[in-house]
């Protein structure tokens, strides 16, 4: 290796920066679930095969992806949430940077997006993405109600060291992902009109085991009962906390609002 300072090639830069966005299994799943929540989904299913080593799939009934957005849906720093730094003060979604899908494309063996809008259902379009997030094929069509399915295969394959570490601790990483999804089942999924969340694991033999399943209720106590049974409520006490928060004067000025 030469001692001279020189620029890193673009492909390596993309892999390095992507691995800082998606650091483990739970981060990969979190990004996809948040995309579904941002799309207004009321039903989200997460399928994980072989503890995430072979396949991660998130299926939702959200708004779907418009044909106009196919080419840019997974490009780095392409987003519909903001157009300038100042827009960060008004962001009300989980995602906004336009990095999740781009990073996952760089870190998986393959990424496939199947999507349909209200106008296109019951026929969905299959998008095949390359490592840079560009669409390589969009000719495929399958039966699909409104919503989006994102399928990831062989997470971290392009990074041999991290892949080996993932394989060594796959069950532990899977457990961490389940803990995170349980938290999402309790809070984001009980907001608004409620979200029915199902998380299942598929073994190498094809056996499917449902690990988390909520009914889409907006009541927190119902989700607690669904996750841990009626005994889960016995040692819990409801509390109602209110905090006085000082208004941000700069934020009010940017929105053209009065502080009073």
Coordinates of C-alpha atoms in Angstrom, one line a residue:
X1 CA 0.0 0.0 0.0
X2 CA 1.4 3.4 -1.0
X3 CA 2.0 6.0 1.6
X4 CA 0.7 8.8 -0.6
X5 CA -2.6 10.5 0.2
X6 CA -5.2 9.9 -2.5
X7 CA -9.0 9.9 -2.9
X8 CA -10.9 6.8 -2.1
X9 CA -12.9 5.4 -5.0
X10 CA -16.7 6.3 -5.0
X11 CA -17.8 2.7 -4.6
X12 CA -15.8 2.2 -1.4
X13 CA -16.9 5.6 -0.1
X14 CA -20.5 4.6 -0.6
X15 CA -20.0 1.3 1.3
X16 CA -18.2 3.0 4.1
X17 CA -20.7 5.8 4.6
X18 CA -23.6 3.3 4.2
X19 CA -22.3 1.1 7.0
X20 CA -22.4 4.1 9.3
X21 CA -26.1 4.6 8.5
X22 CA -27.1 0.9 8.9
X23 CA -24.9 -0.5 11.6
X24 CA -26.8 -3.7 12.4
X25 CA -29.9 -5.8 11.8
X26 CA -32.2 -3.8 14.0
X27 CA -31.2 -0.6 12.2
X28 CA -32.0 -2.1 8.8
X29 CA -35.4 -3.2 9.9
X30 CA -36.1 0.1 11.7
X31 CA -35.4 2.1 8.6
X32 CA -37.9 0.0 6.6
X33 CA -40.6 0.0 9.2
X34 CA -40.3 3.8 9.5
X35 CA -40.6 4.1 5.8
X36 CA -43.9 2.2 6.1
X37 CA -45.2 4.4 8.9
X38 CA -44.3 7.5 6.9
X39 CA -46.3 6.1 4.0
X40 CA -49.4 6.0 6.2
X41 CA -49.5 2.2 6.5
X42 CA -52.1 0.8 8.9
X43 CA -50.9 -2.8 8.4
X44 CA -47.2 -3.7 8.5
X45 CA -45.7 -7.2 8.3
X46 CA -42.0 -7.9 9.0
X47 CA -40.7 -11.3 7.8
X48 CA -37.2 -12.4 8.9
X49 CA -35.6 -15.5 7.5
X50 CA -32.7 -17.2 9.4
X51 CA -32.4 -14.4 11.9
X52 CA -32.0 -11.9 9.1
X53 CA -29.0 -13.7 7.5
X54 CA -30.9 -14.7 4.4
X55 CA -33.9 -12.4 4.1
X56 CA -35.5 -9.3 5.6
X57 CA -38.9 -8.3 4.2
X58 CA -41.2 -5.5 5.2
X59 CA -44.7 -5.4 3.7
X60 CA -47.2 -2.6 4.1
X61 CA -50.5 -1.1 2.9
X62 CA -49.2 2.4 2.6
X63 CA -49.6 4.9 -0.2
X64 CA -47.2 3.0 -2.5
X65 CA -44.5 4.7 -4.7
X66 CA -45.5 6.8 -7.7
X67 CA -44.1 5.9 -11.1
X68 CA -42.5 9.3 -11.2
X69 CA -40.3 8.4 -8.2
X70 CA -39.1 5.0 -9.3
X71 CA -35.8 6.2 -10.6
X72 CA -34.9 8.2 -7.5
X73 CA -36.5 6.2 -4.7
X74 CA -33.2 4.6 -3.6
X75 CA -30.7 7.3 -4.6
X76 CA -28.6 8.8 -1.9
X77 CA -29.9 12.1 -0.5
X78 CA -33.0 12.0 -2.6
X79 CA -36.1 12.6 -0.4
X80 CA -39.6 14.1 -0.5
X81 CA -39.4 15.2 3.1
X82 CA -37.3 18.3 2.7
X83 CA -35.5 20.4 0.1
X84 CA -33.2 22.6 2.3
X85 CA -31.6 22.6 5.7
X86 CA -34.2 25.0 7.1
X87 CA -36.9 22.4 6.4
X88 CA -35.5 20.3 9.3
X89 CA -37.5 22.5 11.7
X90 CA -40.8 21.4 10.2
X91 CA -40.1 17.7 9.6
X92 CA -42.8 15.5 11.1
X93 CA -41.8 12.1 9.7
X94 CA -39.3 9.5 10.8
X95 CA -37.2 9.6 7.7
X96 CA -36.0 12.7 5.9
X97 CA -32.4 12.3 4.9
X98 CA -32.9 10.0 1.9
X99 CA -30.2 7.6 3.0
X100 CA -32.0 4.4 4.2
X101 CA -32.7 2.6 1.0
X102 CA -29.5 3.9 -0.6
X103 CA -27.5 2.5 2.3
X104 CA -29.3 -0.8 2.3
X105 CA -28.6 -1.2 -1.5
X106 CA -24.9 -0.9 -0.8
X107 CA -25.0 -3.4 2.1
X108 CA -27.1 -6.2 0.7
X109 CA -26.7 -8.8 -2.0
X110 CA -29.9 -7.7 -3.5
X111 CA -32.8 -5.2 -2.9
X112 CA -36.2 -5.6 -4.5
X113 CA -39.1 -3.1 -4.1
X114 CA -42.6 -4.2 -5.1
X115 CA -45.1 -1.3 -5.0
X116 CA -48.6 -0.2 -6.1
X117 CA -50.5 3.0 -5.6
X118 CA -54.3 3.2 -5.4
X119 CA -54.5 3.9 -9.1
X120 CA -52.3 0.9 -10.0
X121 CA -53.7 -1.7 -7.7
X122 CA -54.3 -4.6 -7.9
X123 CA -51.2 -4.7 -10.1
X124 CA -47.8 -3.9 -8.6
X125 CA -44.5 -3.1 -10.2
X126 CA -41.3 -4.9 -9.2
X127 CA -38.1 -2.7 -9.0
X128 CA -34.7 -4.3 -9.0
X129 CA -32.0 -2.1 -7.5
X130 CA -28.3 -2.2 -7.8
X131 CA -25.6 -1.4 -5.2
X132 CA -25.8 2.3 -5.9
X133 CA -29.6 2.5 -5.6
X134 CA -30.3 2.8 -9.3
X135 CA -33.2 0.8 -10.9
X136 CA -31.9 -1.9 -13.1
X137 CA -35.2 -3.5 -14.0
X138 CA -38.8 -2.3 -13.6
X139 CA -40.5 -4.5 -16.2
X140 CA -41.8 -7.0 -13.7
X141 CA -45.4 -7.0 -12.5
X142 CA -47.2 -9.0 -9.9
X143 CA -50.6 -9.0 -8.2
X144 CA -50.4 -6.4 -5.4
X145 CA -52.8 -4.3 -3.4
X146 CA -51.9 -0.8 -2.6
X147 CA -48.7 -0.6 -0.6
X148 CA -45.0 -1.5 -0.8
X149 CA -42.8 -4.5 -0.1
X150 CA -39.1 -4.2 0.4
X151 CA -37.0 -7.4 0.3
X152 CA -33.4 -7.5 1.3
X153 CA -31.1 -10.5 0.9
X154 CA -27.9 -11.3 2.7
X155 CA -27.4 -8.2 4.7
X156 CA -23.7 -7.0 5.0
X157 CA -22.4 -9.4 2.3
X158 CA -20.4 -6.6 0.6
X159 CA -18.6 -6.1 4.0
X160 CA -16.9 -9.5 4.8
X161 CA -15.8 -8.6 8.3
X162 CA -19.1 -7.2 9.4
X163 CA -21.0 -10.1 7.7
X164 CA -18.9 -12.6 9.5
X165 CA -19.6 -10.8 12.8
X166 CA -23.3 -10.8 12.0
X167 CA -23.2 -14.6 11.3
X168 CA -21.5 -15.2 14.6
X169 CA -24.0 -13.3 16.6
X170 CA -27.1 -13.6 14.5
X171 CA -29.5 -14.8 17.3
X172 CA -28.3 -12.0 19.6
X173 CA -28.9 -9.4 16.8
X174 CA -32.3 -10.9 16.1
X175 CA -33.2 -10.5 19.7
X176 CA -32.2 -6.9 19.7
X177 CA -34.4 -6.4 16.6
X178 CA -37.4 -8.0 18.3
X179 CA -36.9 -5.7 21.3
X180 CA -36.9 -2.6 19.1
X181 CA -40.0 -3.8 17.2
X182 CA -41.8 -4.4 20.5
X183 CA -41.1 -0.7 21.3
X184 CA -42.5 0.3 18.0
X185 CA -45.6 -1.9 18.6
X186 CA -46.2 0.0 21.9
X187 CA -45.7 3.6 20.7
X188 CA -45.7 4.5 17.0
X189 CA -48.2 1.7 16.2
X190 CA -50.7 3.0 18.7
X191 CA -50.7 6.5 17.4
X192 CA -53.1 8.1 14.9
X193 CA -55.6 5.5 13.6
X194 CA -53.4 2.6 14.9
X195 CA -51.1 0.2 13.0
X196 CA -51.4 -3.6 13.0
X197 CA -47.9 -4.9 13.3
X198 CA -46.9 -8.5 12.7
X199 CA -43.4 -9.9 13.0
X200 CA -42.5 -13.4 12.1
X201 CA -39.4 -15.6 11.8
X202 CA -39.0 -18.2 9.1
X203 CA -36.5 -21.0 9.7
X204 CA -34.3 -22.6 7.1
X205 CA -36.8 -25.5 7.0
X206 CA -39.5 -23.0 6.1
X207 CA -41.3 -23.1 9.5
X208 CA -43.0 -19.8 10.3
X209 CA -43.2 -18.5 13.9
X210 CA -45.1 -15.3 14.7
X211 CA -43.1 -13.4 17.3
X212 CA -45.1 -10.1 17.6
X213 CA -48.7 -9.4 16.6
X214 CA -50.8 -6.4 17.5
X215 CA -54.4 -5.7 16.6
X216 CA -54.0 -2.1 15.5
X217 CA -55.6 -0.7 18.6
X218 CA -54.8 2.9 19.5
X219 CA -55.0 2.1 23.2
X220 CA -51.6 1.4 24.8
X221 CA -53.1 -1.0 27.3
X222 CA -54.5 -3.1 24.5
X223 CA -51.1 -3.4 22.9
X224 CA -49.5 -4.3 26.3
X225 CA -52.1 -7.0 26.7
X226 CA -51.5 -8.3 23.2
X227 CA -47.8 -8.5 23.7
X228 CA -47.5 -9.8 27.2
X229 CA -51.0 -11.0 28.2
X230 CA -53.4 -9.5 30.8
X231 CA -50.8 -10.1 33.6
X232 CA -48.6 -7.5 31.8
X233 CA -50.9 -4.8 33.1
X234 CA -50.9 -5.9 36.8
X235 CA -47.8 -4.1 37.8
X236 CA -48.3 -1.0 35.7
X237 CA -49.7 2.3 36.9
X238 CA -50.9 4.9 34.4
X239 CA -49.4 8.3 34.7
X240 CA -50.2 11.6 33.1
X241 CA -47.2 14.0 32.9
X242 CA -47.3 17.5 31.5
X243 CA -44.3 19.6 30.8
X244 CA -44.0 23.4 30.2
X245 CA -41.8 23.9 27.1
X246 CA -40.5 27.3 26.2
X247 CA -41.3 28.2 22.6
X248 CA -38.5 28.5 20.1
X249 CA -38.6 32.1 18.9
X250 CA -36.6 31.4 15.8
X251 CA -38.9 28.5 14.8
X252 CA -42.0 30.8 15.2
X253 CA -40.4 33.4 13.1
X254 CA -39.6 30.9 10.3
X255 CA -43.2 29.7 10.3
X256 CA -44.5 33.3 10.4
X257 CA -46.4 32.7 13.6
X258 CA -46.9 34.7 16.8
X259 CA -45.6 33.3 20.1
X260 CA -48.8 34.2 21.8

